[in-house]
Amino acid sequence: MKVSTGASMSIDGYVSGPGESGFEHLFAWYGNGDVEMPTGNPEMTFRLTRASYEHQKAWLGELGALVVGRKLFDMTNGWGGKHPLEVPTVVLTHNPPTGYEDSEWFEFVSDGIESAIARAGELAGGKGVGLNSGTIASQALNAGLLDEVWVDLVPVLLGGGTPFFSGLGVAPVELEGPLQTIQGDRVTHLRYRVKK
Amino acid sequence: MKVSTGASMSIDGYVSGPGESGFEHLFAWYGNGDVEMPTGNPEMTFRLTRASYEHQKAWLGELGALVVGRKLFDMTNGWGGKHPLEVPTVVLTHNPPTGYEDSEWFEFVSDGIESAIARAGELAGGKGVGLNSGTIASQALNAGLLDEVWVDLVPVLLGGGTPFFSGLGVAPVELEGPLQTIQGDRVTHLRYRVKK
């Protein structure tokens, strides 16, 4: 089972700018093409360039389940009931919320990143597990559980904010690749393997 | 006159790791090929892959003069008398050192980044000016004087250290490109134009 993470990142390594800014730059490539890509949310349809679409399709095609952090889960209010990628989603949290007992989309795991990834692997139906948010990915890296890093490198300098990776106890971490370099419009899709 | 900066940078945006570490990763591509590239220092010869060599030759071919910071100048002890790139080098410093009055390679400018770049431009003989160290490049960006950013992106996560850019008062700064993407061994050479 492959465990991967991916994010839109500025040249200076941030996945959001100071005060949660910069998304109009980081996510410009989700809307600057003419190939429509629906999401689980009917109000949200991406419009990608052909290159970015093919890349995104390959990335999503490999994903059978997600592990996300509680912060992201709360910020999106549980994505209104299911993650837009429409795959089983394991939320890593010390305090599982109530009201999701019957959810067919969410499970809550409170005993650490290894359990969360293991459970997501069971739910993934033979596909891979994606980690959402750099905090979760950093924990997985520290535990030696991350296999691939997909970076959507955006030509902007944000000057501060939230770094993709943080608290890397195991740094330096060597990566292999890029296994793939795909040029979109205002994004370079890079894919790396974690060297083990 | 084109003003550019370039550096070997980790995926997480650092040009050196914690405690000046990580150079064996950041500079691996200077020694992992079989094309020799002499420098002004007879004890230092790079061995690059063909792709990195062509890239490096293009980058150096455009450079007529450098602006460097005092920290780098001191750290290298004035590169023993001249910068290894063998081009006129302007050092930006509040306190010009003594002993360099007759140097044909170094000049010292103490009244700011704009003067330093202007003087380097006079010395560049029609070629471009390169800025060495992210601090100097960040000052130039803030002053609207930087035209291009060359990033040698190295597949490693350093987890901390010195970021390429810092103190960007003007962020977010949009870049254009990559104008060029060249894959070496353990490095992706990316070249961007600063949007103005």
XYZ file of C-alpha atoms in Angstrom:
392
model
C 0.000 0.000 0.000
C 1.433 3.330 -1.071
C 1.183 6.282 1.290
C 1.505 9.672 -0.357
C 0.939 13.344 0.261
C 0.586 16.287 -2.030
C 0.053 20.015 -1.888
C 0.206 23.224 -3.848
C 3.317 24.947 -2.572
C 4.993 28.295 -3.221
C 8.615 28.462 -4.357
C 9.525 29.402 -0.795
C 7.855 26.291 0.603
C 4.523 27.527 1.948
C 1.100 25.902 1.527
C -0.585 29.066 2.763
C 0.686 32.595 3.111
C 0.685 34.831 6.203
C -2.775 34.909 7.834
C -4.153 32.157 5.555
C -3.476 34.266 2.451
C -2.159 33.475 -0.986
C -4.698 30.880 -2.090
C -5.534 32.850 -5.226
C -1.953 32.113 -6.272
C -1.580 28.599 -4.887
C -4.810 27.346 -6.412
C -4.833 29.392 -9.632
C -4.101 26.225 -11.605
C -7.374 24.678 -10.446
C -9.247 27.249 -12.494
C -7.079 28.432 -15.384
C -7.797 25.703 -17.942
C -10.778 24.487 -19.936
C -10.997 20.827 -18.890
C -13.766 20.429 -16.337
C -13.187 18.165 -13.377
C -16.201 17.725 -11.086
C -15.653 17.101 -7.403
C -17.978 15.482 -4.875
C -19.213 19.003 -4.179
C -21.675 20.039 -6.926
C -20.858 23.692 -6.287
C -17.176 23.120 -6.925
C -15.945 22.183 -10.386
C -12.282 22.556 -11.274
C -11.267 23.884 -14.684
C -7.785 22.611 -15.380
C -5.388 22.702 -18.265
C -5.144 19.370 -20.076
C -1.719 18.713 -18.519
C -2.890 19.438 -14.971
C -6.052 17.401 -15.532
C -4.125 14.318 -16.613
C -1.789 14.738 -13.661
C -4.633 15.181 -11.210
C -6.517 12.200 -12.604
C -3.463 9.977 -12.139
C -2.993 11.203 -8.566
C -6.655 10.732 -7.653
C -6.816 7.366 -9.426
C -4.277 5.998 -6.987
C -6.139 7.159 -3.890
C -8.432 4.773 -2.048
C -8.641 6.528 1.299
C -7.427 9.631 3.106
C -5.965 10.475 6.469
C -6.646 14.079 7.460
C -6.010 16.168 10.549
C -8.636 17.405 12.929
C -7.864 21.037 12.137
C -8.701 20.585 8.461
C -11.764 18.541 9.332
C -13.083 21.289 11.604
C -12.117 24.111 9.247
C -14.186 22.554 6.471
C -16.928 21.461 8.871
C -16.390 17.878 7.798
C -16.717 18.934 4.156
C -20.469 19.004 4.757
C -20.650 15.224 5.239
C -18.044 13.691 2.948
C -14.665 14.584 1.532
C -14.950 16.033 -2.009
C -12.734 13.221 -3.301
C -15.467 10.776 -2.202
C -13.164 8.278 -0.547
C -13.245 6.928 3.026
C -11.567 9.466 5.280
C -9.831 8.761 8.561
C -9.566 11.756 10.870
C -6.695 11.696 13.338
C -7.889 13.346 16.537
C -7.558 13.031 20.281
C -11.238 13.818 20.769
C -13.557 12.215 18.225
C -16.564 14.474 17.627
C -20.092 13.237 18.156
C -22.690 13.118 15.401
C -20.661 11.017 12.994
C -21.449 7.596 14.439
C -23.430 6.603 11.339
C -21.197 8.295 8.793
C -20.235 6.052 5.927
C -17.421 8.444 4.992
C -15.618 9.325 8.199
C -13.825 7.336 10.858
C -11.928 8.784 13.812
C -8.700 7.387 15.131
C -7.106 8.711 18.285
C -4.100 6.474 18.888
C -1.599 7.936 16.488
C -0.537 8.259 12.877
C 0.396 4.582 12.469
C -3.082 3.390 13.459
C -4.729 6.019 11.294
C -2.733 4.988 8.224
C -3.304 1.292 8.942
C -7.061 1.826 9.202
C -7.100 3.941 6.029
C -5.217 1.130 4.293
C -8.001 -1.295 5.215
C -10.582 1.096 3.807
C -8.644 1.860 0.626
C -9.717 -1.250 -1.272
C -6.291 -2.057 -2.621
C -5.481 1.508 -3.602
C -3.177 3.985 -1.883
C -3.616 6.226 1.128
C -3.331 10.005 0.809
C -2.358 12.253 3.684
C -3.884 15.673 3.809
C -2.053 18.504 5.441
C 1.646 18.795 5.931
C 1.350 18.228 9.672
C -0.066 14.757 9.106
C 2.492 14.099 6.364
C 5.324 15.235 8.638
C 4.174 12.825 11.346
C 4.128 10.017 8.782
C 7.610 10.970 7.565
C 8.893 10.900 11.126
C 7.363 7.428 11.541
C 8.928 6.216 8.290
C 5.507 5.662 6.734
C 5.491 8.124 3.831
C 6.292 6.767 0.368
C 5.693 9.651 -2.026
C 5.533 13.430 -2.023
C 3.677 15.196 -4.814
C 4.490 18.881 -5.005
C 2.469 21.253 -7.150
C 5.072 24.000 -7.310
C 3.548 27.425 -7.869
C 5.645 30.342 -9.137
C 5.016 32.745 -6.286
C 6.951 33.818 -3.201
C 4.599 34.130 -0.235
C 7.241 35.314 2.216
C 5.811 33.444 5.203
C 2.881 31.392 6.419
C 2.435 27.645 6.875
C 5.282 25.493 5.529
C 4.328 22.242 3.755
C 6.472 20.247 6.170
C 7.229 21.102 9.774
C 8.616 19.457 12.867
C 10.642 16.981 10.851
C 12.520 15.101 13.526
C 14.068 12.859 10.891
C 15.499 15.607 8.654
C 17.390 15.586 6.409
C 15.078 13.361 4.375
C 16.350 12.428 0.939
C 13.838 12.091 -1.851
C 14.234 10.344 -5.193
C 13.209 11.928 -8.433
C 11.340 13.820 -9.601
C 9.741 10.655 -10.953
C 7.599 12.972 -13.023
C 7.662 16.634 -14.029
C 4.526 17.963 -15.663
C 4.178 21.608 -16.611
C 0.738 23.143 -16.240
C -0.197 26.818 -16.342
C 1.198 28.519 -13.234
C 2.150 25.167 -11.713
C 4.849 22.517 -12.096
C 3.687 19.099 -10.953
C 6.600 17.249 -9.350
C 6.457 13.772 -7.877
C 9.112 12.362 -5.549
C 9.694 9.068 -3.787
C 10.925 9.066 -0.192
C 14.287 7.301 -0.041
C 14.275 4.495 2.514
C 20.833 44.967 -17.623
C 19.378 41.809 -16.152
C 19.635 41.247 -12.404
C 19.302 37.648 -11.304
C 19.862 35.391 -8.358
C 20.216 31.661 -8.041
C 20.754 29.027 -5.389
C 20.607 25.340 -4.649
C 17.492 24.943 -2.553
C 15.802 22.049 -0.761
C 12.170 21.169 -1.480
C 11.247 22.881 1.765
C 12.927 26.127 0.685
C 16.264 26.140 2.507
C 19.689 27.053 1.106
C 21.367 25.571 4.158
C 20.091 23.223 6.834
C 20.071 23.686 10.616
C 23.519 24.716 11.874
C 24.914 25.206 8.344
C 24.238 21.550 7.505
C 22.927 19.780 4.425
C 25.479 20.938 1.868
C 26.318 17.351 0.919
C 22.737 17.172 -0.367
C 22.378 20.704 -1.738
C 25.610 20.586 -3.711
C 25.647 16.885 -4.671
C 24.912 17.863 -8.282
C 28.196 19.801 -8.477
C 30.057 16.526 -8.218
C 27.897 13.681 -9.552
C 28.622 13.928 -13.284
C 31.582 13.491 -15.567
C 31.825 16.864 -17.292
C 34.581 18.905 -15.681
C 34.015 22.595 -15.038
C 37.019 24.455 -13.650
C 36.473 27.421 -11.381
C 38.794 30.309 -10.610
C 40.023 28.224 -7.701
C 42.495 25.612 -9.010
C 41.669 23.354 -6.078
C 37.990 23.333 -6.945
C 36.756 21.662 -10.122
C 33.108 20.785 -10.536
C 32.092 17.495 -12.150
C 28.626 17.946 -13.512
C 26.207 15.917 -15.567
C 25.978 17.139 -19.160
C 22.546 18.674 -18.472
C 23.718 20.550 -15.375
C 26.871 21.662 -17.165
C 24.932 23.194 -20.055
C 22.620 24.884 -17.598
C 25.455 26.210 -15.497
C 27.349 27.457 -18.549
C 24.293 29.391 -19.717
C 23.818 30.918 -16.255
C 27.476 31.897 -15.916
C 27.655 33.145 -19.494
C 25.108 35.818 -18.645
C 26.966 37.066 -15.576
C 29.259 40.070 -15.846
C 29.468 41.047 -12.189
C 28.232 40.022 -8.774
C 26.769 41.685 -5.725
C 27.425 39.721 -2.547
C 26.776 40.279 1.118
C 29.397 40.975 3.732
C 28.608 37.775 5.613
C 29.453 35.610 2.625
C 32.534 37.705 1.882
C 33.819 37.217 5.430
C 32.865 33.557 5.613
C 34.944 32.797 2.515
C 37.686 35.198 3.553
C 37.160 37.122 0.327
C 37.495 33.893 -1.619
C 41.243 34.232 -1.140
C 41.442 37.322 -3.357
C 38.840 36.909 -6.073
C 35.466 35.315 -6.515
C 35.734 31.845 -8.150
C 33.539 33.036 -10.997
C 36.265 35.555 -11.842
C 33.983 38.525 -12.342
C 34.054 41.930 -10.630
C 32.366 41.594 -7.275
C 30.629 44.347 -5.355
C 30.346 43.720 -1.620
C 27.469 45.446 0.139
C 28.653 46.426 3.605
C 28.320 49.175 6.160
C 32.005 48.940 7.065
C 34.320 48.394 4.114
C 37.317 46.305 5.204
C 40.871 47.573 4.792
C 43.438 45.764 2.698
C 41.439 45.677 -0.520
C 42.251 49.197 -1.759
C 44.229 47.824 -4.721
C 41.995 44.833 -5.447
C 41.047 44.532 -9.083
C 38.221 42.149 -8.149
C 36.412 43.695 -5.196
C 34.610 46.968 -4.615
C 32.724 47.919 -1.481
C 29.488 49.831 -1.462
C 27.877 50.999 1.743
C 24.889 53.046 0.640
C 22.384 50.344 -0.121
C 21.333 47.666 -2.572
C 20.416 50.084 -5.350
C 23.901 51.629 -5.419
C 25.526 48.222 -5.230
C 23.540 46.895 -8.191
C 24.121 50.100 -10.172
C 27.874 49.867 -9.605
C 27.913 46.173 -10.493
C 26.047 47.043 -13.670
C 28.835 49.461 -14.643
C 31.411 46.743 -14.038
C 29.467 44.014 -15.862
C 30.561 44.997 -19.360
C 27.135 44.687 -20.918
C 26.311 41.416 -19.200
C 24.014 40.765 -16.279
C 24.441 41.170 -12.541
C 24.143 38.202 -10.217
C 23.153 38.508 -6.573
C 24.666 36.056 -4.149
C 22.811 35.098 -1.035
C 19.113 35.232 -0.489
C 19.403 38.192 1.861
C 20.831 40.343 -0.908
C 18.287 38.974 -3.381
C 15.450 39.679 -0.944
C 16.607 43.289 -0.596
C 16.669 43.598 -4.381
C 13.182 42.091 -4.650
C 11.892 44.552 -2.082
C 13.428 47.379 -4.123
C 11.877 46.047 -7.343
C 15.303 45.410 -8.846
C 15.328 41.629 -9.301
C 14.526 40.275 -12.766
C 15.122 36.533 -12.554
C 15.275 33.757 -9.973
C 17.151 30.566 -10.825
C 16.327 27.744 -8.463
C 18.345 24.545 -8.418
C 15.748 22.420 -6.671
C 17.269 19.530 -4.740
C 15.161 16.522 -3.700
C 15.779 16.713 0.019
C 13.833 18.020 3.012
C 16.165 19.819 5.406
C 13.518 20.612 7.997
C 14.947 24.019 8.922
C 17.886 26.350 8.412
C 18.314 29.410 6.215
C 15.489 30.074 3.756
C 16.452 31.253 0.245
C 14.288 34.349 0.655
C 13.520 36.158 3.871
C 12.123 39.481 5.004
C 10.115 39.921 1.828
C 8.247 43.146 2.501
C 6.717 42.962 -0.956
C 5.281 39.426 -0.733
C 3.387 37.896 -2.394
C 5.707 38.170 -5.384
C 4.458 36.512 -8.531
C 6.977 34.864 -10.790
C 6.602 33.873 -14.422
C 7.606 30.518 -15.737
C 9.497 28.304 -15.274
C 11.088 29.731 -18.422
C 13.235 26.623 -18.356
C 13.173 23.254 -16.601
C 16.314 21.165 -16.893
C 16.662 17.852 -15.122
C 20.099 16.968 -13.790
C 21.017 14.217 -11.367
C 19.618 15.085 -7.943
C 18.673 18.580 -9.107
C 15.978 20.254 -11.183
C 17.147 23.554 -12.667
C 14.229 25.978 -12.760
C 14.354 29.531 -14.048
C 11.705 32.143 -13.314
C 11.123 35.771 -14.261
C 9.891 38.213 -11.624
C 6.526 39.607 -12.721
C 6.535 43.401 -12.743
